[in-house]
RNA sequence: GGGUAGUUAGCUCAGUUGGUAGAGCGUCGCCCUUACAAGGCGAAUGUCGGGGGUUCGAGCCCCUCACUACCCACCA
């Protein structure tokens, strides 16, 4: 093995080997274990959030594969309708081409080209992250098979009456010219105004009178579409006007005054203008009062020809300005107030969304429908999805997300699934010239089903489906559905778990549950692990416009400052931000980012993976885990140095002897194995990572490797003991590597390949080896106690040495006092350890009452280690040291005694706690007595 | 307006049936000790957001307040 750990030299090599060997495909007859990839959008490249998600999923996948489960990680990508179409449109726009210039067909060719490019980038990135999906099963939401599934679901739901077409008010994006779902609308508070307009009340002949109703509005331009004014039916101020009419200013239309609860007497003036075609509330009021729907906008949100001539063609905000000015000129503008309001914007275009009247397709998720499709049964789609979570069949981790899920599920609206885009699944509906609609899997089917003559012209619906419609089918469409006999479907559905971010619980998780139950008759997964967002070190969301985005591959491979700056400042939608981003980047990464390797990144993600909590990505933490990799690397080099070409106990007929240290580390390994498995089973990757780190570094490296040195050194010629220790050294390492492999696949593979023979193991790859299982029979309590004792002994001496400024190399003679038979026995078996690790010279066991020279002191239990001062130790320093120690002990003891002296404590605390507290207090009293005695002795000198 | 989560060492975070606090990084000493200076050894560090309550005992349970973040909502 090379002297230094260089991840770039091992990672790609092993990945290629694994992939070429076909190790990612499900194998064996074990229990099926399957996770679906949350399909990345083919909009570009993977970000840190993907990296986190993928690496944790892959940890589970590798873990289960090693456990012998028949494991499938199902890969694929999502066509991501609007998002992808926008990416390609932007590229065309840069060349001054619009998609309309190209036409639908040519444009789609361009998008497919982009999809190839982006999809390849993504799969390449996934490979670099070390994830192990079965690439032969890779799917794309617009593949033929998956598109079949989409049509099948659409047709079936339509046949059952749960998909319908209707004219309704939708969220309209006037820039993208498409409807968007409620979830795609982001409302944010913005500063605006509230305008008060006076509408003249009309007399019986329809002429204006001197009486006015004052209405308040935040959207003056919509008055052109007003079809009523509403007041509360009980409002004494206005109730006499109900049934009368007002003259709509600027338009001249007579509109009724209606009484409706919607008008709140407490709010504004108590009168509210009703614009049913441009406001969701007003739409409902309009329905109740049979009001006319007057659409005044074009698809661009400009004033259309329904409006008075002077406003036609005006952009909505220009119209607003003009209308306010005109009302003012007429003396009908009563007041303008500053007003904060929630402004709805499209999450993709950022433009203000208009409620707009259009024909769209909807899925009714809540209507009661019997299994045979007739109305009247239990809600067919939403309710079973609620029940599945309620009953615990699907579990959210952490559990509090159930509330979020339920809240949404209990308030479902019909899902608008049509989008006026080109990129996506074309809606399987055909129209004839008479306007009749036919739904079917394809045109032939439609013609056959409805006996349509061959010469009847049919044209397919221009619209495509919401991208989440196909995502909702992902858990079964990727496994071969609608072919219900597909082996993969039978094997792996339902899958075991889903791992995703909270931001798509509604978009995706809920809909997969609904459609999974609906079409497969069973939940799509059992556990839903919800993870947080990956943020930057300051806790800011990573985004291109903030310029704080990190690419997981740059962390793995490293990147120089100039490239990083270039990457962050290129292709920006707001180029004016570039200077600030450049400055911040140069400040934060003056030397760029050095290469850390995939394993360190995976370890970092694992240790940050506490469910539900956002992650502040901290490069310093990352560095710590790279150092950990380096530590492992060097430990392996030590093991090789000691074991290569040596007898590592492979010949079972030769005797072996295990030292206390051997038995101790074997015991700890069992405990760690049990702990790690438990933590992974509970999705506590942070604790699993911590247990691995703790064991490898602080027990195996810090103590065990050091403890092997006296045994394996030249001074010792006990071959049986050497054999036992070498065997332990290499076997514990081998097991630890398997233990850590799911999180750190590369370094564990590389080292494992180098030591497997010495450990008596064969196999082509660590990823195919069994996951270590704890054997409690191997836990040796005596060895654990003994090594704890040795550690205390060594640390006591080290402390004196450090605090007394004694050279590390200086051999120290020690005296021992107040020892017990067990102390003596422990020392006898571990003397070599103490001599090597603490540089102990001669040891004198003082009899009780024997005089000791002035010394520095450390305690091992009740035994006192004395290091004579003569020539070595500074009296004042020792006094200071002892005083400090005594103070600490005293503080502790006071607390314990305070508790013990409290009669209520003795009375009510459980016996075990009481006993433990007494014991602790007693120990500390003894220790305190010894230290105080020692302090007096030294003071007296 | 409703809801959820968070507030623990300088920083990032653990702390799972309530027994008086831990890790990593950073800091400060001493060491190039033959696996590792991306290292070793040692040390310092906290009124666990504020207040109240339950309890023998609260970081953990209850109430309340504050701040932060996010989610949901039809307010003219």
Tab-separated table of C-alpha atoms in Angstrom, chain A residues 1-229:
chain	number	residue	atom	x	y	z
A	1	UNK	CA	0.000	0.000	0.000
A	2	UNK	CA	1.130	3.535	-0.765
A	3	UNK	CA	2.474	5.567	2.068
A	4	UNK	CA	-0.292	8.159	1.784
A	5	UNK	CA	-4.011	7.791	1.295
A	6	UNK	CA	-4.995	9.085	-2.141
A	7	UNK	CA	-8.669	8.481	-2.787
A	8	UNK	CA	-8.511	9.464	-6.454
A	9	UNK	CA	-6.194	6.541	-7.100
A	10	UNK	CA	-8.571	3.899	-5.841
A	11	UNK	CA	-12.139	5.062	-6.291
A	12	UNK	CA	-12.759	4.926	-10.022
A	13	UNK	CA	-10.882	1.663	-10.318
A	14	UNK	CA	-13.065	-0.144	-7.823
A	15	UNK	CA	-16.294	1.302	-9.150
A	16	UNK	CA	-15.521	0.043	-12.622
A	17	UNK	CA	-14.673	-3.350	-11.267
A	18	UNK	CA	-17.923	-3.630	-9.310
A	19	UNK	CA	-20.041	-2.432	-12.161
A	20	UNK	CA	-18.389	-4.628	-14.773
A	21	UNK	CA	-18.746	-7.633	-12.506
A	22	UNK	CA	-22.485	-7.064	-12.317
A	23	UNK	CA	-22.503	-6.792	-8.550
A	24	UNK	CA	-25.294	-4.222	-8.434
A	25	UNK	CA	-27.999	-6.529	-9.740
A	26	UNK	CA	-30.192	-8.311	-7.194
A	27	UNK	CA	-28.676	-11.640	-6.253
A	28	UNK	CA	-29.598	-14.768	-4.381
A	29	UNK	CA	-32.809	-15.908	-2.778
A	30	UNK	CA	-32.771	-13.650	0.235
A	31	UNK	CA	-35.536	-11.401	1.403
A	32	UNK	CA	-36.272	-8.783	-1.247
A	33	UNK	CA	-35.089	-5.325	-0.334
A	34	UNK	CA	-35.769	-2.473	-2.712
A	35	UNK	CA	-35.405	1.261	-2.713
A	36	UNK	CA	-36.491	3.453	-5.606
A	37	UNK	CA	-34.234	6.316	-6.461
A	38	UNK	CA	-36.025	9.633	-6.159
A	39	UNK	CA	-35.513	10.308	-9.866
A	40	UNK	CA	-33.375	13.386	-10.414
A	41	UNK	CA	-34.688	15.927	-12.896
A	42	UNK	CA	-32.866	15.984	-16.193
A	43	UNK	CA	-32.373	19.709	-15.818
A	44	UNK	CA	-28.651	19.701	-15.327
A	45	UNK	CA	-26.379	18.312	-12.676
A	46	UNK	CA	-26.716	16.870	-9.214
A	47	UNK	CA	-26.336	19.118	-6.197
A	48	UNK	CA	-25.427	18.460	-2.597
A	49	UNK	CA	-28.988	17.515	-1.700
A	50	UNK	CA	-28.876	14.730	-4.257
A	51	UNK	CA	-25.475	13.712	-2.995
A	52	UNK	CA	-26.730	13.395	0.538
A	53	UNK	CA	-29.832	11.524	-0.502
A	54	UNK	CA	-27.957	9.114	-2.756
A	55	UNK	CA	-25.167	8.341	-0.358
A	56	UNK	CA	-27.467	7.528	2.500
A	57	UNK	CA	-29.686	5.375	0.316
A	58	UNK	CA	-26.625	3.577	-0.979
A	59	UNK	CA	-25.485	2.936	2.567
A	60	UNK	CA	-28.744	1.112	3.223
A	61	UNK	CA	-28.508	-0.726	-0.051
A	62	UNK	CA	-24.980	-1.942	0.576
A	63	UNK	CA	-25.873	-2.876	4.134
A	64	UNK	CA	-28.790	-5.029	3.023
A	65	UNK	CA	-26.866	-6.533	0.154
A	66	UNK	CA	-24.148	-7.642	2.597
A	67	UNK	CA	-26.804	-8.992	4.918
A	68	UNK	CA	-27.791	-11.336	2.112
A	69	UNK	CA	-31.024	-9.673	1.078
A	70	UNK	CA	-31.995	-9.773	-2.565
A	71	UNK	CA	-31.339	-6.105	-2.990
A	72	UNK	CA	-32.413	-3.731	-5.731
A	73	UNK	CA	-31.637	-0.088	-5.968
A	74	UNK	CA	-33.816	1.032	-8.869
A	75	UNK	CA	-32.312	3.938	-10.817
A	76	UNK	CA	-33.755	6.449	-13.232
A	77	UNK	CA	-34.483	10.051	-14.044
A	78	UNK	CA	-37.485	12.317	-14.360
A	79	UNK	CA	-38.429	14.354	-17.404
A	80	UNK	CA	-39.496	17.219	-15.128
A	81	UNK	CA	-41.908	18.916	-17.539
A	82	UNK	CA	-41.779	22.653	-17.020
A	83	UNK	CA	-38.305	22.727	-15.536
A	84	UNK	CA	-36.650	20.938	-18.418
A	85	UNK	CA	-38.653	22.744	-21.076
A	86	UNK	CA	-37.507	26.029	-19.550
A	87	UNK	CA	-33.861	25.009	-19.568
A	88	UNK	CA	-34.003	24.235	-23.263
A	89	UNK	CA	-36.049	27.325	-24.060
A	90	UNK	CA	-33.485	29.483	-22.315
A	91	UNK	CA	-30.744	27.942	-24.400
A	92	UNK	CA	-32.715	28.678	-27.551
A	93	UNK	CA	-33.473	32.196	-26.404
A	94	UNK	CA	-29.765	32.801	-26.058
A	95	UNK	CA	-29.596	32.207	-29.799
A	96	UNK	CA	-32.648	34.402	-30.329
A	97	UNK	CA	-34.852	31.452	-31.180
A	98	UNK	CA	-38.169	30.676	-29.526
A	99	UNK	CA	-39.726	27.279	-29.324
A	100	UNK	CA	-42.479	28.525	-31.606
A	101	UNK	CA	-39.896	29.245	-34.284
A	102	UNK	CA	-38.955	25.578	-34.196
A	103	UNK	CA	-42.396	24.116	-33.822
A	104	UNK	CA	-43.420	21.360	-31.473
A	105	UNK	CA	-41.709	18.458	-33.157
A	106	UNK	CA	-38.328	20.104	-33.691
A	107	UNK	CA	-38.412	21.578	-30.222
A	108	UNK	CA	-39.022	18.187	-28.676
A	109	UNK	CA	-36.040	16.834	-30.585
A	110	UNK	CA	-33.935	19.504	-28.914
A	111	UNK	CA	-35.290	18.567	-25.506
A	112	UNK	CA	-34.519	14.908	-26.109
A	113	UNK	CA	-30.980	15.871	-27.058
A	114	UNK	CA	-30.688	17.796	-23.828
A	115	UNK	CA	-32.183	14.905	-21.891
A	116	UNK	CA	-29.483	12.602	-23.259
A	117	UNK	CA	-26.821	15.032	-22.227
A	118	UNK	CA	-28.176	15.801	-18.778
A	119	UNK	CA	-29.139	12.219	-18.088
A	120	UNK	CA	-25.635	11.053	-18.874
A	121	UNK	CA	-24.131	13.703	-16.666
A	122	UNK	CA	-26.336	12.606	-13.820
A	123	UNK	CA	-25.592	8.912	-14.109
A	124	UNK	CA	-21.904	9.692	-14.332
A	125	UNK	CA	-22.188	11.718	-11.164
A	126	UNK	CA	-24.093	8.981	-9.397
A	127	UNK	CA	-21.298	6.590	-10.229
A	128	UNK	CA	-18.756	8.927	-8.713
A	129	UNK	CA	-20.770	9.049	-5.507
A	130	UNK	CA	-20.252	5.318	-5.251
A	131	UNK	CA	-23.920	4.445	-5.433
A	132	UNK	CA	-24.809	0.973	-6.597
A	133	UNK	CA	-28.084	0.922	-8.463
A	134	UNK	CA	-28.784	-1.821	-10.958
A	135	UNK	CA	-27.915	0.196	-14.043
A	136	UNK	CA	-29.381	-2.385	-16.358
A	137	UNK	CA	-32.774	-1.387	-15.014
A	138	UNK	CA	-32.370	2.343	-15.519
A	139	UNK	CA	-35.644	4.067	-16.402
A	140	UNK	CA	-36.809	7.459	-17.558
A	141	UNK	CA	-40.310	8.746	-16.930
A	142	UNK	CA	-40.859	9.180	-20.666
A	143	UNK	CA	-39.609	5.719	-21.669
A	144	UNK	CA	-42.076	3.688	-23.684
A	145	UNK	CA	-42.915	1.415	-20.800
A	146	UNK	CA	-43.447	4.177	-18.324
A	147	UNK	CA	-45.476	6.128	-20.837
A	148	UNK	CA	-47.696	3.086	-21.257
A	149	UNK	CA	-48.245	3.089	-17.532
A	150	UNK	CA	-49.172	6.757	-17.627
A	151	UNK	CA	-51.774	6.223	-20.361
A	152	UNK	CA	-53.118	3.151	-18.626
A	153	UNK	CA	-53.666	5.030	-15.379
A	154	UNK	CA	-55.211	7.972	-17.153
A	155	UNK	CA	-57.628	5.827	-19.109
A	156	UNK	CA	-58.651	3.739	-16.142
A	157	UNK	CA	-59.269	6.730	-13.939
A	158	UNK	CA	-61.205	8.361	-16.704
A	159	UNK	CA	-63.321	5.256	-17.162
A	160	UNK	CA	-64.057	5.289	-13.459
A	161	UNK	CA	-65.043	8.904	-13.656
A	162	UNK	CA	-62.202	10.137	-11.499
A	163	UNK	CA	-60.527	12.029	-14.231
A	164	UNK	CA	-62.654	14.676	-15.840
A	165	UNK	CA	-62.289	17.687	-18.041
A	166	UNK	CA	-63.816	20.936	-16.952
A	167	UNK	CA	-63.758	24.665	-17.208
A	168	UNK	CA	-62.598	26.042	-13.910
A	169	UNK	CA	-60.581	28.782	-12.474
A	170	UNK	CA	-56.956	27.685	-12.436
A	171	UNK	CA	-53.621	29.144	-11.448
A	172	UNK	CA	-52.432	30.560	-14.729
A	173	UNK	CA	-48.845	31.404	-15.445
A	174	UNK	CA	-49.020	34.267	-17.960
A	175	UNK	CA	-45.366	33.869	-18.906
A	176	UNK	CA	-45.262	30.116	-19.396
A	177	UNK	CA	-48.818	30.067	-20.718
A	178	UNK	CA	-49.810	27.085	-18.705
A	179	UNK	CA	-51.923	26.133	-15.756
A	180	UNK	CA	-49.979	25.156	-12.662
A	181	UNK	CA	-51.114	23.282	-9.586
A	182	UNK	CA	-51.637	24.924	-6.205
A	183	UNK	CA	-48.367	23.440	-5.047
A	184	UNK	CA	-46.477	25.216	-7.799
A	185	UNK	CA	-47.666	28.588	-6.587
A	186	UNK	CA	-45.529	30.282	-3.966
A	187	UNK	CA	-47.220	33.087	-2.034
A	188	UNK	CA	-45.070	35.714	-0.432
A	189	UNK	CA	-45.840	38.887	1.397
A	190	UNK	CA	-45.179	42.009	-0.629
A	191	UNK	CA	-45.923	45.696	-0.184
A	192	UNK	CA	-48.871	46.961	-2.137
A	193	UNK	CA	-51.859	49.211	-1.869
A	194	UNK	CA	-55.504	48.999	-1.043
A	195	UNK	CA	-57.668	51.172	-3.265
A	196	UNK	CA	-61.137	52.267	-2.224
A	197	UNK	CA	-63.485	52.794	-5.153
A	198	UNK	CA	-66.933	54.311	-5.069
A	199	UNK	CA	-69.549	52.553	-7.159
A	200	UNK	CA	-72.729	54.614	-7.754
A	201	UNK	CA	-75.985	52.922	-6.805
A	202	UNK	CA	-78.418	52.775	-9.704
A	203	UNK	CA	-82.047	53.788	-9.608
A	204	UNK	CA	-84.863	51.708	-10.986
A	205	UNK	CA	-84.093	52.890	-14.499
A	206	UNK	CA	-80.450	52.028	-14.254
A	207	UNK	CA	-79.251	55.579	-13.888
A	208	UNK	CA	-76.687	56.610	-11.344
A	209	UNK	CA	-77.836	58.177	-8.110
A	210	UNK	CA	-75.996	60.173	-5.459
A	211	UNK	CA	-75.683	57.129	-3.306
A	212	UNK	CA	-72.449	55.130	-3.378
A	213	UNK	CA	-71.104	51.818	-2.254
A	214	UNK	CA	-67.407	51.951	-1.508
A	215	UNK	CA	-65.481	48.797	-2.269
A	216	UNK	CA	-61.885	48.046	-1.370
A	217	UNK	CA	-59.525	46.178	-3.680
A	218	UNK	CA	-55.874	45.336	-4.063
A	219	UNK	CA	-56.383	44.650	-7.750
A	220	UNK	CA	-58.132	47.623	-9.385
A	221	UNK	CA	-57.785	46.272	-12.934
A	222	UNK	CA	-60.076	43.356	-12.182
A	223	UNK	CA	-63.008	45.743	-11.773
A	224	UNK	CA	-63.477	45.487	-15.516
A	225	UNK	CA	-64.684	41.982	-14.860
A	226	UNK	CA	-66.857	42.722	-11.842
A	227	UNK	CA	-70.284	41.149	-11.970
A	228	UNK	CA	-71.622	42.067	-8.529
A	229	UNK	CA	-70.946	43.808	-5.250
